[in-house]
Short mmCIF file of C-alpha atoms and ligand atoms in Angstrom, two decimals:
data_model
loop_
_atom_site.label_atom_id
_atom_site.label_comp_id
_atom_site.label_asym_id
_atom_site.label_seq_id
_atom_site.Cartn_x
_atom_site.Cartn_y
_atom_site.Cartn_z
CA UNK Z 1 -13.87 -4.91 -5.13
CA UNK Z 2 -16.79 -3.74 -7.19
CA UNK Z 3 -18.05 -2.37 -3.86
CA UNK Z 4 -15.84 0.74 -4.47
CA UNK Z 5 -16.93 1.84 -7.50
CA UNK Z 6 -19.55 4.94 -7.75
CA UNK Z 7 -22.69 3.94 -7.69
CA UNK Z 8 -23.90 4.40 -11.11
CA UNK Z 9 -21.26 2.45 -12.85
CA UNK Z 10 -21.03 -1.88 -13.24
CA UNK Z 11 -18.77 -4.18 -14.17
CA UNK Z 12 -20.70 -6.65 -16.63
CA UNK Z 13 -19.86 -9.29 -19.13
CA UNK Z 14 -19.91 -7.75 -23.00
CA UNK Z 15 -22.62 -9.53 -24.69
CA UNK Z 16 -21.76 -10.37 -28.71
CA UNK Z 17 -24.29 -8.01 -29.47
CA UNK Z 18 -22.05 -5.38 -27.79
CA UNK Z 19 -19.18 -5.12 -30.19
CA UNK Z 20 -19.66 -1.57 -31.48
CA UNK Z 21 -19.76 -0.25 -27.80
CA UNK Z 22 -15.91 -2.01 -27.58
CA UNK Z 23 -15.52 -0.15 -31.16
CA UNK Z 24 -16.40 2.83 -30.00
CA UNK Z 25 -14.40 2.43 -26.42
CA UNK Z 26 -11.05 1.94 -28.05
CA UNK Z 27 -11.92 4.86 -30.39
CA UNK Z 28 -12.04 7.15 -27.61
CA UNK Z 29 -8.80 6.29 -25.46
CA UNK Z 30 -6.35 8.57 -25.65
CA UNK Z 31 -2.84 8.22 -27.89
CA UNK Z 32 -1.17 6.85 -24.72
CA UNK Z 33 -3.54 4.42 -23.52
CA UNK Z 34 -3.53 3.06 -27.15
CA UNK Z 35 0.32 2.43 -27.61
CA UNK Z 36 -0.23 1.16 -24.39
CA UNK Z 37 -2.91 -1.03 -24.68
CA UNK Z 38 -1.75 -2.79 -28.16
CA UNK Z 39 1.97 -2.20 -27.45
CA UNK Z 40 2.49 0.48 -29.70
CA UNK Z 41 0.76 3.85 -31.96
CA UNK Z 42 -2.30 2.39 -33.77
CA UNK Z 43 -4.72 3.94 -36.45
CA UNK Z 44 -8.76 3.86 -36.07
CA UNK Z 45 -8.85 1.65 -38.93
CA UNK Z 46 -6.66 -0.63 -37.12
CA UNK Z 47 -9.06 -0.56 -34.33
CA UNK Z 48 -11.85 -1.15 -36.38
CA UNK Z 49 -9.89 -4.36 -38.07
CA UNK Z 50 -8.89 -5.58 -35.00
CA UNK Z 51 -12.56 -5.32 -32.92
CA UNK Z 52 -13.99 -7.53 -36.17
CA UNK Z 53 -11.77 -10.20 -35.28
CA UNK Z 54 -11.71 -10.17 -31.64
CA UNK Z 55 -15.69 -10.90 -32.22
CA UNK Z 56 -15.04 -13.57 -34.44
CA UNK Z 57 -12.19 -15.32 -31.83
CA UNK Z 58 -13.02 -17.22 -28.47
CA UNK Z 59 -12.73 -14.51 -26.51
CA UNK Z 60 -14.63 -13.02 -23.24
CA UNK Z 61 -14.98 -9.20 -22.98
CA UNK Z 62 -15.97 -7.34 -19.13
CA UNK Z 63 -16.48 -3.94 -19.68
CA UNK Z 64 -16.87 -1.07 -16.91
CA UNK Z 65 -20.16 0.75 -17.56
CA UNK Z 66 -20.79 3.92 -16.52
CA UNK Z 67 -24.06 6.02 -16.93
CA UNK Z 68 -24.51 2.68 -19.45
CA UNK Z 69 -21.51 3.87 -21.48
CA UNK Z 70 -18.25 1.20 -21.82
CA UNK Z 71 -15.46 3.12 -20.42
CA UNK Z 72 -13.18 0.33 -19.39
CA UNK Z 73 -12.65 -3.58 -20.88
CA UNK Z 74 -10.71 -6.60 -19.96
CA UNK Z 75 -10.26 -9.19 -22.89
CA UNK Z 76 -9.60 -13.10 -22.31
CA UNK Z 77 -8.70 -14.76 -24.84
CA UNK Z 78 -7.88 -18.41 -24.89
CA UNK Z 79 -4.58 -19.94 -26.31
CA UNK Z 80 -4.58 -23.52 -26.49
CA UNK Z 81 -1.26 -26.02 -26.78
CA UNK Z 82 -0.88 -29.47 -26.52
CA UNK Z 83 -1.26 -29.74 -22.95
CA UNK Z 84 -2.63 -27.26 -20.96
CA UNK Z 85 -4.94 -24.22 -22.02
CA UNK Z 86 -3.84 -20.82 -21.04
CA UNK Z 87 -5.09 -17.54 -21.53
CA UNK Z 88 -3.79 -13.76 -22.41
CA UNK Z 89 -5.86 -11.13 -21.07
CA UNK Z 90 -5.54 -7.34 -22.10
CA UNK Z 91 -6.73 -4.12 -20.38
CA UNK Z 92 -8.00 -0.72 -21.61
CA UNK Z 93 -9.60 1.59 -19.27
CA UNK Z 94 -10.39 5.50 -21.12
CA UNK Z 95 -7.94 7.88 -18.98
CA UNK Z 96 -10.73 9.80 -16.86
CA UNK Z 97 -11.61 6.53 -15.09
CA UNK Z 98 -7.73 4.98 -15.01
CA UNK Z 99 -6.23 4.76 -11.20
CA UNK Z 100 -9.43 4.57 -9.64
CA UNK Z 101 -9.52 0.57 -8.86
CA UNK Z 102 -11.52 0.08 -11.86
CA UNK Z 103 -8.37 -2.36 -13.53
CA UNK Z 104 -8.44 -4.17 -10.05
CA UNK Z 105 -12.47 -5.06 -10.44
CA UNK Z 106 -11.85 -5.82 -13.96
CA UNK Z 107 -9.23 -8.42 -13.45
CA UNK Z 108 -11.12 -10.01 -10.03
CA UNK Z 109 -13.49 -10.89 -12.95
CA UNK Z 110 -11.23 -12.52 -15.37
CA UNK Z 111 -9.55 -14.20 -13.33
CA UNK Z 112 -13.01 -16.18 -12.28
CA UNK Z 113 -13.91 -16.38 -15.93
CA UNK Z 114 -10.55 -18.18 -16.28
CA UNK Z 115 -10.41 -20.12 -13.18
CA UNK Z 116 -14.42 -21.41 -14.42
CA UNK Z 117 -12.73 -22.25 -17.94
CA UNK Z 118 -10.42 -24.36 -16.56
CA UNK Z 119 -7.61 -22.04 -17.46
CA UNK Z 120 -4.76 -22.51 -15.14
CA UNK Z 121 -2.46 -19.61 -16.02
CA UNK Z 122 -3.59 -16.27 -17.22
CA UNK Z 123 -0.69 -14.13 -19.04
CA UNK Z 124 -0.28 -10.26 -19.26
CA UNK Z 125 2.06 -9.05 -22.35
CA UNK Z 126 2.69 -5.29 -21.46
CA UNK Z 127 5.51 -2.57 -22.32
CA UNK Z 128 8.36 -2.14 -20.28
CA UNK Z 129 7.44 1.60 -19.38
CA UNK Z 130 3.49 0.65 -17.82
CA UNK Z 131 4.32 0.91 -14.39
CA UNK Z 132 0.44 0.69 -13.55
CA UNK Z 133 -0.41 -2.46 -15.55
CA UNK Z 134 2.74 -4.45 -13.66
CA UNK Z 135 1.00 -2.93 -10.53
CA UNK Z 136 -1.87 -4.06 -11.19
CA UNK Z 137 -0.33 -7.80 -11.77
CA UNK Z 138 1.30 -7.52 -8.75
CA UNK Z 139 -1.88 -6.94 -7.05
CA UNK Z 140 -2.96 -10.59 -7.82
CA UNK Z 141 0.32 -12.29 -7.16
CA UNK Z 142 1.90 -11.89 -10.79
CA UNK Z 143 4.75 -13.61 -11.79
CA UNK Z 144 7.10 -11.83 -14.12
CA UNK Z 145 9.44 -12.54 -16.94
CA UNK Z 146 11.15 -9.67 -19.25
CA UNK Z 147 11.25 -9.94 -23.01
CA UNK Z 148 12.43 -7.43 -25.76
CA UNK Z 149 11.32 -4.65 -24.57
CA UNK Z 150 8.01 -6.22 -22.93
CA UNK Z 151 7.03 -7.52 -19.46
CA UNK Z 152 4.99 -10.99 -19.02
CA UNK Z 153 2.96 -11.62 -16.00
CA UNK Z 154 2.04 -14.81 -15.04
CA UNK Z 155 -1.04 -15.55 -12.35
CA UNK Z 156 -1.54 -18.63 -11.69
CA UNK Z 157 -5.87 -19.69 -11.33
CA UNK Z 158 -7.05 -21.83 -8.94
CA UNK Z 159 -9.43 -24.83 -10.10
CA UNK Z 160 -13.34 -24.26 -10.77
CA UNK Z 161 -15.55 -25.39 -8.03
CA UNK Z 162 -18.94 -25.49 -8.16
CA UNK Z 163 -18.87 -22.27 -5.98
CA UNK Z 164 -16.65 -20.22 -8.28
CA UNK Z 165 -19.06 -21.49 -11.30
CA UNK Z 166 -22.53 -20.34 -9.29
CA UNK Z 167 -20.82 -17.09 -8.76
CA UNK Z 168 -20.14 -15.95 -12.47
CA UNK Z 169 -23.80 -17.76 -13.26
CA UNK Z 170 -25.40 -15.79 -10.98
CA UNK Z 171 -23.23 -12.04 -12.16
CA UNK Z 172 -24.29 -13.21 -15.44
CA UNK Z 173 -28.21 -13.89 -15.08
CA UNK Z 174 -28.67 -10.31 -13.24
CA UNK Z 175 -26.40 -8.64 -15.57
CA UNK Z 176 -27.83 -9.76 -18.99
CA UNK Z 177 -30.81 -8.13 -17.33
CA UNK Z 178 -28.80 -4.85 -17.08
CA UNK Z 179 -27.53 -5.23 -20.60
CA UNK Z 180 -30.88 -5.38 -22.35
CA UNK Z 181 -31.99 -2.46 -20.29
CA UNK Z 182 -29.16 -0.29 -21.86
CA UNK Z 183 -29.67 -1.66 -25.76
CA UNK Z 184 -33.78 -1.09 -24.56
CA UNK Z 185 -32.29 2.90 -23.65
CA UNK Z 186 -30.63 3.14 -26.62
CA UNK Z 187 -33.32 1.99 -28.96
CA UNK Z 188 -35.62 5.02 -27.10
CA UNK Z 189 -33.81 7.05 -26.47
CA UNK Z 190 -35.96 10.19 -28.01
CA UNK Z 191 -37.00 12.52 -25.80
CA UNK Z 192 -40.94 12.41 -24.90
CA UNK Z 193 -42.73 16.10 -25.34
CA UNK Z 194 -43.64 18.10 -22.49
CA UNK Z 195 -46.48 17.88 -21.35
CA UNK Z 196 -48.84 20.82 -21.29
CA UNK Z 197 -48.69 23.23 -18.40
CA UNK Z 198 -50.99 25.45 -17.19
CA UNK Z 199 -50.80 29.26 -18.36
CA UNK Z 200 -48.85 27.76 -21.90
CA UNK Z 201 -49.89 29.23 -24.65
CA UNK Z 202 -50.26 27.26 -27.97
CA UNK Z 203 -47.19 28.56 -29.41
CA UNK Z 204 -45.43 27.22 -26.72
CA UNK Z 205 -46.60 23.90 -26.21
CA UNK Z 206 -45.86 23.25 -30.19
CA UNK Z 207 -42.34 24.44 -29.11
CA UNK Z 208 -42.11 21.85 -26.64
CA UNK Z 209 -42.99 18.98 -28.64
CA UNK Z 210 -40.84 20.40 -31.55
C1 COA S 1 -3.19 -0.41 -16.84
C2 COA S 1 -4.64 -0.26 -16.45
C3 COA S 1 -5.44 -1.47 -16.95
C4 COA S 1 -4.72 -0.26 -14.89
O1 COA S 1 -6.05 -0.10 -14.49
P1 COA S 1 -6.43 1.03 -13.43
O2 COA S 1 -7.89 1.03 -13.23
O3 COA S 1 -5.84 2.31 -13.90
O4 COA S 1 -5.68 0.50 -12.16
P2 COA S 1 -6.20 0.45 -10.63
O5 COA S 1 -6.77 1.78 -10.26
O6 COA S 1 -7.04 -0.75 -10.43
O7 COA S 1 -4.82 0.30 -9.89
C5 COA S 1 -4.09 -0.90 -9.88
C6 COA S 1 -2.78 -0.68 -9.16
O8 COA S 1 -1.90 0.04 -10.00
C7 COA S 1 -1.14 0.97 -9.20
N1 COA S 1 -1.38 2.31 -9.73
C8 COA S 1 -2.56 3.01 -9.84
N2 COA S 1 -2.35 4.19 -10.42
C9 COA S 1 -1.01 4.25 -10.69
C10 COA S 1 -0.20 5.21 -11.33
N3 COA S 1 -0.69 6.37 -11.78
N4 COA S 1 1.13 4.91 -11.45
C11 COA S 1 1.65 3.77 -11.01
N5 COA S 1 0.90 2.80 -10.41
C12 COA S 1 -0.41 3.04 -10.26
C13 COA S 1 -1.58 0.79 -7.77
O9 COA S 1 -0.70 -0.10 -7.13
C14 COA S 1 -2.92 0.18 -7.92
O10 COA S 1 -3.31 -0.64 -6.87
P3 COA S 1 -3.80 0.04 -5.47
O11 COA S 1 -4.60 1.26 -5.82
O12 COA S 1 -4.61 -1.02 -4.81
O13 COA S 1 -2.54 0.37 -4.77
C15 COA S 1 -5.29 1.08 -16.97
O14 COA S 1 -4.63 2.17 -16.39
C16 COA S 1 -5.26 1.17 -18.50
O15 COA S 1 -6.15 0.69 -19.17
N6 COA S 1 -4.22 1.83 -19.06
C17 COA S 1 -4.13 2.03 -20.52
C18 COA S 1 -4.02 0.73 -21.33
C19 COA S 1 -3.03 -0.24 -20.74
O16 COA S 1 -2.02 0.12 -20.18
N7 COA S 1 -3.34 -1.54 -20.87
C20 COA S 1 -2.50 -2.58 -20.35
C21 COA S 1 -1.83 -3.37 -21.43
S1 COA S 1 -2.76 -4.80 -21.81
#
């Protein structure tokens, strides 16, 4: 599903390190995609609250990079009762890069982070007005239940086999890679003077490195 992605964008696991990126992505979506995403209007200090805690919880973050920038993040988080551990995943993709498949790779990807967790049943709390999430549910065989106001989706995981396992191991190994490339970036990312060229003057070439 990745596949159809442009070519300068990844989906990647969110390494702890990473949590001002997710900061800074939920900063940037739009009023919409935020009353959507947390089920109603929230402030940037609420944002801020709320990505402080998310880092201190169980929970597994795969973002959509592109150009190395987070546009797009799926959040598993585990919730445990007596019997059986199931999961609530969330979505937020910034509105340039919505409806283009990007919430389809996204969820491919939690749902084999649950599946290797030995999560059985992943849930999806959404409003009753986001067509696009349900959609997406339905996509991956989503069952649905209807409560005040909000839609549940159900899909049930398959269990972990040594296959599934290799398969995030392997995404993982190659993209930690990728994700110390980008915090390398970051930490250089001043620009190196121009070299001199032939026929500059000296005023020039002090410009240049200026
Ligand atoms: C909801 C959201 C995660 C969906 O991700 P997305 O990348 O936009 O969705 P995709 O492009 O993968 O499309 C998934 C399916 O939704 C449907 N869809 C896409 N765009 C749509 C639109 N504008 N209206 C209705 N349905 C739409 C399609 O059926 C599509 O599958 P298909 O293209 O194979 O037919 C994303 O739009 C988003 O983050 N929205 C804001 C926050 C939010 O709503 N979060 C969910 C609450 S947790």
């Amino acid at each position: 599903m990745t596949d159809l992605l442009p070519a300068n964008s990844l989906v990647r696991k969110i390494w702890i390190t990473e949590t001002d990126a997710y900061r800074d992505h939920l900063l940037r979506l739009d009023a919409e995609s935020r009353r959507l995403r947390f089920g109603g209007g929230v402030s940037d200090a609420f944002i801020q609250k709320y990505v402080k805690l998310a880092s201190t919880l169980d929970a597994v973050l795969y973002g959509y990079y592109v150009d190395g920038v987070l546009r797009g993040v799926a959040e598993l988080r585990a919730v445990r009762d007596k019997t059986d551990v199931d999961a609530e995943a969330a979505f937020s993709i910034e509105r340039e890069w919505q409806s283009h498949g990007v919430g389809s790779a996204l969820m491919s990807q939690m749902l084999l982070a649950a599946r290797n967790r030995g999560i059985r049943t992943l849930h999806m709390i959404c409003l009753a007005d986001n067509q696009r999430m349900q959609q997406l549910a339905k996509k991956f065989d989503a069952q649905f239940s209807f409560e005040y106001g909000s839609v549940i989706g159900e899909v049930e995981t398959p269990y972990p086999t040594p296959v599934s396992v290799m398969r995030e191991v392997v995404a993982d190994s190659a993209n930690f890679a990728t994700a110390m490339l980008d915090v390398h970036k970051r930490l250089f990312k001043f620009p190196l003077p121009r070299l001199r060229a032939e026929g500059d003057t000296e005023q020039a070439q002090t410009a240049a490195i200026k």
